[in-house]
Amino acid sequence: MSTDTSTSATTGSASPVQHLGMVGLGRMGGGMRDRLREAGLQVTGYDRDPDATDVDSLAALVEALPTPRAVWVMVPAGDVTHSVITELAGLLEEGDLVVDGGNSKWTADEEHAQQLAERGVRFVDCGVSGGVWGLEAGYGLMCGGAEDDVARMMPVFDALRPEGPREEGFVHAGIVGAGHYAKMVHNGIEYGLMQAYAEGFELLLAKGIVTDETGCFKAWTRGTVVRSWLLDLLVRALEEDPALEKLQGYVDDSGEGRWTVQEAVENAVPAPVMSAALFARFTSRQADSPAMKAVAALRNQFGGHAVHTAGPSSGGGDTPESELPETGDETDAAKAGPTSGSSDVDHSA
């Protein structure tokens, strides 16, 4: 694996990291360990899974590393990350360095930096993108921290990022917290892109004149302005399951989309696309959306529009005409005109 290290520099007393401790060897952490080893770096990993771990405890991991130590934490964000960093704070020594590469909220980074600083331990936060493909293609890295600490980690960053110019796969985004903040915004953008592709897929299906939806998306993967890696992955999914019949339309969120929208509100930044994409995920978790029931009820009340009564399938299937409400112009709702805000009733709303 070739890496561009022509612009690397190290300041301060600590040497560039050549032996890294890795905590968390799951789908991403395990792949990162393998990629680092392929690049010639030494990695000692710890995981609760006895089949994945190199040592049997965090204490053993710390003992196995040369000083000053560098430990990369790659565990689920929140309580698990906080617990690991708290334990490391009691094991590490002055001059050691901790990198949080999970999906932590950026506000937790300053807390962890201060917690470790009490022991003289340095801290860098690093947002990581690449998922299960990172081992082969490399990981996009966004880090925050002091210049000296980032420079010390450059051999690791260079080994993990994609091949090619450093600035196309790595950024020192700013101070502590900046890396995870940048990753948060990255994921908010990702939400919007995925939602746009998803809505396009449904629209292709809806008209009935397109007979090769997968082919349409595949034709967009070269030479069009909507090409992207996400589009490539959607084509891959459609080729495996053209109608996506094996999947349920239920979409989780990791939290970063919510944080992005919250930050947009706090900073008065208009973010309608990312907000809508987040709320669409919430809608996907409702088998029979209460909000959409309310919309149906309101349409019936002001315009006399037909509604589908809930049956055994909770709204699925066709409702017999005998069960539909009156929809002629003589219904009270249809004559509501001026009370609905206009003298002309819009029956298509």
Coordinates of N, CA, C and O in Angstrom, one line a residue, residues 86-156:
T86 N -12.2 6.8 30.5 CA -12.0 6.9 32.0 C -11.0 5.9 32.5 O -10.1 6.1 33.3
E87 N -11.2 4.6 32.0 CA -10.3 3.6 32.4 C -8.8 3.8 31.9 O -7.9 3.7 32.7
L88 N -8.7 4.3 30.7 CA -7.4 4.6 30.1 C -6.7 5.8 30.9 O -5.5 5.8 31.1
A89 N -7.6 6.7 31.4 CA -7.0 7.8 32.1 C -6.3 7.4 33.4 O -5.3 8.0 33.9
G90 N -6.8 6.2 33.9 CA -6.2 5.7 35.1 C -5.0 4.8 34.9 O -4.2 4.4 35.8
L91 N -4.7 4.5 33.6 CA -3.6 3.6 33.2 C -2.5 4.2 32.5 O -1.3 3.8 32.6
L92 N -2.8 5.3 31.7 CA -1.8 6.0 30.9 C -1.0 7.0 31.8 O -1.3 7.3 32.9
E93 N 0.1 7.4 31.2 CA 1.0 8.3 31.9 C 1.2 9.6 31.1 O 0.8 9.7 29.9
E94 N 1.9 10.6 31.7 CA 2.1 11.8 31.1 C 2.9 11.6 29.8 O 3.8 10.9 29.7
G95 N 2.4 12.3 28.7 CA 3.0 12.2 27.4 C 2.3 11.3 26.5 O 2.6 11.3 25.3
D96 N 1.5 10.4 27.0 CA 0.7 9.5 26.2 C -0.4 10.2 25.5 O -0.7 11.3 25.8
L97 N -1.0 9.5 24.5 CA -1.9 10.2 23.6 C -3.1 9.2 23.3 O -2.9 8.0 23.1
V98 N -4.3 9.8 23.4 CA -5.5 9.0 23.1 C -6.2 9.7 21.9 O -6.4 10.9 21.8
V99 N -6.7 8.8 20.9 CA -7.5 9.3 19.8 C -8.8 8.6 19.9 O -8.9 7.4 20.0
D100 N -9.9 9.4 19.9 CA -11.2 8.9 19.8 C -11.7 8.9 18.4 O -11.9 10.0 17.8
G101 N -11.8 7.7 17.8 CA -12.1 7.6 16.3 C -13.6 7.2 16.1 O -14.0 6.9 15.0
G102 N -14.4 7.1 17.2 CA -15.8 6.7 17.1 C -16.6 7.9 16.7 O -16.2 9.0 16.3
N103 N -17.9 7.7 16.7 CA -18.9 8.7 16.3 C -19.4 9.5 17.5 O -20.5 9.8 17.7
S104 N -18.4 9.9 18.4 CA -18.8 10.7 19.5 C -19.3 12.1 19.2 O -18.9 12.6 18.1
K105 N -20.2 12.6 20.0 CA -20.7 14.0 19.8 C -19.5 14.9 20.1 O -18.8 14.7 21.1
W106 N -19.3 16.0 19.3 CA -18.2 16.8 19.5 C -18.1 17.5 20.9 O -17.0 17.8 21.4
T107 N -19.3 17.7 21.5 CA -19.3 18.3 22.8 C -18.6 17.4 23.9 O -18.2 17.9 24.9
A108 N -18.5 16.1 23.6 CA -17.9 15.2 24.6 C -16.4 15.3 24.5 O -15.7 14.9 25.4
D109 N -15.8 15.8 23.4 CA -14.4 15.8 23.2 C -13.7 16.7 24.2 O -12.6 16.3 24.7
E110 N -14.2 17.9 24.4 CA -13.5 18.8 25.4 C -13.5 18.2 26.8 O -12.5 18.3 27.5
E111 N -14.6 17.5 27.1 CA -14.7 16.8 28.4 C -13.6 15.7 28.5 O -12.9 15.7 29.5
H112 N -13.5 14.9 27.5 CA -12.5 13.9 27.5 C -11.0 14.4 27.5 O -10.1 13.9 28.1
A113 N -10.9 15.5 26.7 CA -9.5 16.1 26.7 C -9.1 16.7 28.0 O -8.0 16.5 28.5
Q114 N -10.1 17.3 28.7 CA -9.7 17.8 30.1 C -9.5 16.7 31.1 O -8.6 16.8 31.9
Q115 N -10.3 15.6 31.0 CA -10.2 14.5 31.9 C -8.8 13.9 31.7 O -8.1 13.6 32.7
L116 N -8.3 13.7 30.5 CA -7.0 13.1 30.2 C -5.9 14.1 30.6 O -4.8 13.7 31.1
A117 N -6.1 15.4 30.4 CA -5.1 16.4 30.6 C -4.7 16.4 32.1 O -3.6 16.8 32.4
E118 N -5.6 16.1 33.0 CA -5.3 16.0 34.4 C -4.2 15.0 34.7 O -3.5 15.1 35.7
R119 N -4.0 14.1 33.8 CA -2.9 13.1 34.0 C -1.8 13.4 33.0 O -0.9 12.5 32.9
G120 N -1.9 14.5 32.3 CA -0.8 14.8 31.4 C -0.9 14.1 30.1 O 0.0 14.0 29.3
V121 N -2.1 13.5 29.8 CA -2.3 12.7 28.6 C -2.9 13.5 27.5 O -3.9 14.3 27.8
R122 N -2.5 13.5 26.3 CA -3.0 14.3 25.2 C -4.2 13.6 24.5 O -4.5 12.4 24.7
F123 N -4.9 14.4 23.7 CA -6.2 13.9 23.2 C -6.4 14.5 21.8 O -6.2 15.7 21.5
V124 N -6.8 13.6 20.8 CA -7.2 14.0 19.5 C -8.5 13.3 19.2 O -8.7 12.1 19.5
D125 N -9.4 14.1 18.6 CA -10.7 13.4 18.1 C -10.6 13.3 16.6 O -10.0 14.1 15.9
C126 N -11.1 12.2 16.1 CA -11.0 11.9 14.7 C -12.3 11.3 14.1 O -12.7 10.2 14.5
G127 N -13.0 12.0 13.3 CA -14.2 11.4 12.6 C -13.7 10.5 11.5 O -12.8 10.9 10.7
V128 N -14.3 9.4 11.4 CA -13.8 8.4 10.4 C -15.0 7.9 9.5 O -16.1 7.6 10.0
S129 N -14.8 8.0 8.2 CA -15.8 7.5 7.3 C -15.2 6.5 6.4 O -14.0 6.6 6.0
G130 N -16.0 5.5 6.0 CA -15.5 4.4 5.2 C -16.1 3.1 5.4 O -16.2 2.2 4.5
G131 N -16.7 2.9 6.6 CA -17.4 1.7 6.9 C -16.6 0.4 6.6 O -15.4 0.4 6.8
V132 N -17.4 -0.6 6.2 CA -16.7 -1.9 6.0 C -15.8 -1.9 4.7 O -15.1 -2.8 4.5
W133 N -15.9 -0.9 3.9 CA -15.1 -0.8 2.7 C -13.8 -0.1 3.0 O -12.9 -0.1 2.1
G134 N -13.6 0.4 4.2 CA -12.4 1.1 4.5 C -11.1 0.3 4.4 O -10.0 0.9 4.0
L135 N -11.1 -0.9 4.7 CA -10.0 -1.8 4.7 C -9.4 -1.8 3.3 O -8.1 -1.7 3.1
E136 N -10.2 -1.9 2.3 CA -9.8 -1.9 0.9 C -9.5 -0.6 0.3 O -8.5 -0.3 -0.3
A137 N -10.5 0.4 0.5 CA -10.5 1.7 -0.1 C -9.8 2.8 0.7 O -9.5 3.8 0.1
G138 N -9.7 2.6 2.0 CA -9.1 3.6 2.8 C -10.3 4.3 3.5 O -11.4 4.3 3.1
Y139 N -9.9 5.1 4.6 CA -10.9 5.8 5.4 C -10.7 7.3 5.3 O -9.6 7.8 5.3
G140 N -11.9 8.0 5.1 CA -11.8 9.4 5.2 C -11.7 9.9 6.6 O -12.4 9.4 7.5
L141 N -10.7 10.8 6.9 CA -10.4 11.2 8.2 C -10.5 12.7 8.4 O -10.0 13.5 7.6
M142 N -11.2 13.1 9.5 CA -11.3 14.4 9.9 C -10.9 14.5 11.4 O -11.6 14.0 12.2
C143 N -9.8 15.2 11.7 CA -9.4 15.2 13.1 C -9.3 16.6 13.7 O -9.2 17.6 13.0
G144 N -9.4 16.6 15.0 CA -9.3 17.9 15.8 C -8.3 17.7 16.9 O -8.2 16.7 17.5
G145 N -7.5 18.7 17.1 CA -6.5 18.7 18.2 C -5.3 19.6 18.0 O -5.3 20.3 17.0
A146 N -4.3 19.5 18.8 CA -3.1 20.4 18.7 C -2.3 19.9 17.6 O -2.2 18.7 17.2
E147 N -1.6 20.8 17.0 CA -0.7 20.5 15.8 C 0.3 19.4 16.1 O 0.5 18.5 15.4
D148 N 1.0 19.5 17.3 CA 2.0 18.5 17.7 C 1.4 17.1 17.8 O 2.0 16.2 17.3
D149 N 0.2 17.0 18.3 CA -0.4 15.7 18.5 C -0.9 15.1 17.2 O -0.7 13.9 17.0
V150 N -1.4 16.0 16.3 CA -1.8 15.5 15.0 C -0.6 15.1 14.2 O -0.6 14.0 13.5
A151 N 0.5 15.8 14.3 CA 1.7 15.5 13.5 C 2.3 14.2 14.0 O 2.8 13.3 13.3
R152 N 2.2 13.9 15.3 CA 2.7 12.7 15.9 C 1.9 11.5 15.4 O 2.5 10.4 15.2
M153 N 0.6 11.7 15.0 CA -0.2 10.6 14.5 C -0.2 10.4 13.0 O -0.8 9.5 12.5
M154 N 0.6 11.3 12.3 CA 0.5 11.2 10.8 C 0.9 9.9 10.2 O 0.3 9.5 9.2
P155 N 1.8 9.1 10.7 CA 2.0 7.8 10.1 C 0.7 6.9 10.1 O 0.5 6.2 9.2
V156 N 0.0 7.1 11.2 CA -1.3 6.3 11.3 C -2.3 6.9 10.4 O -3.0 6.1 9.6

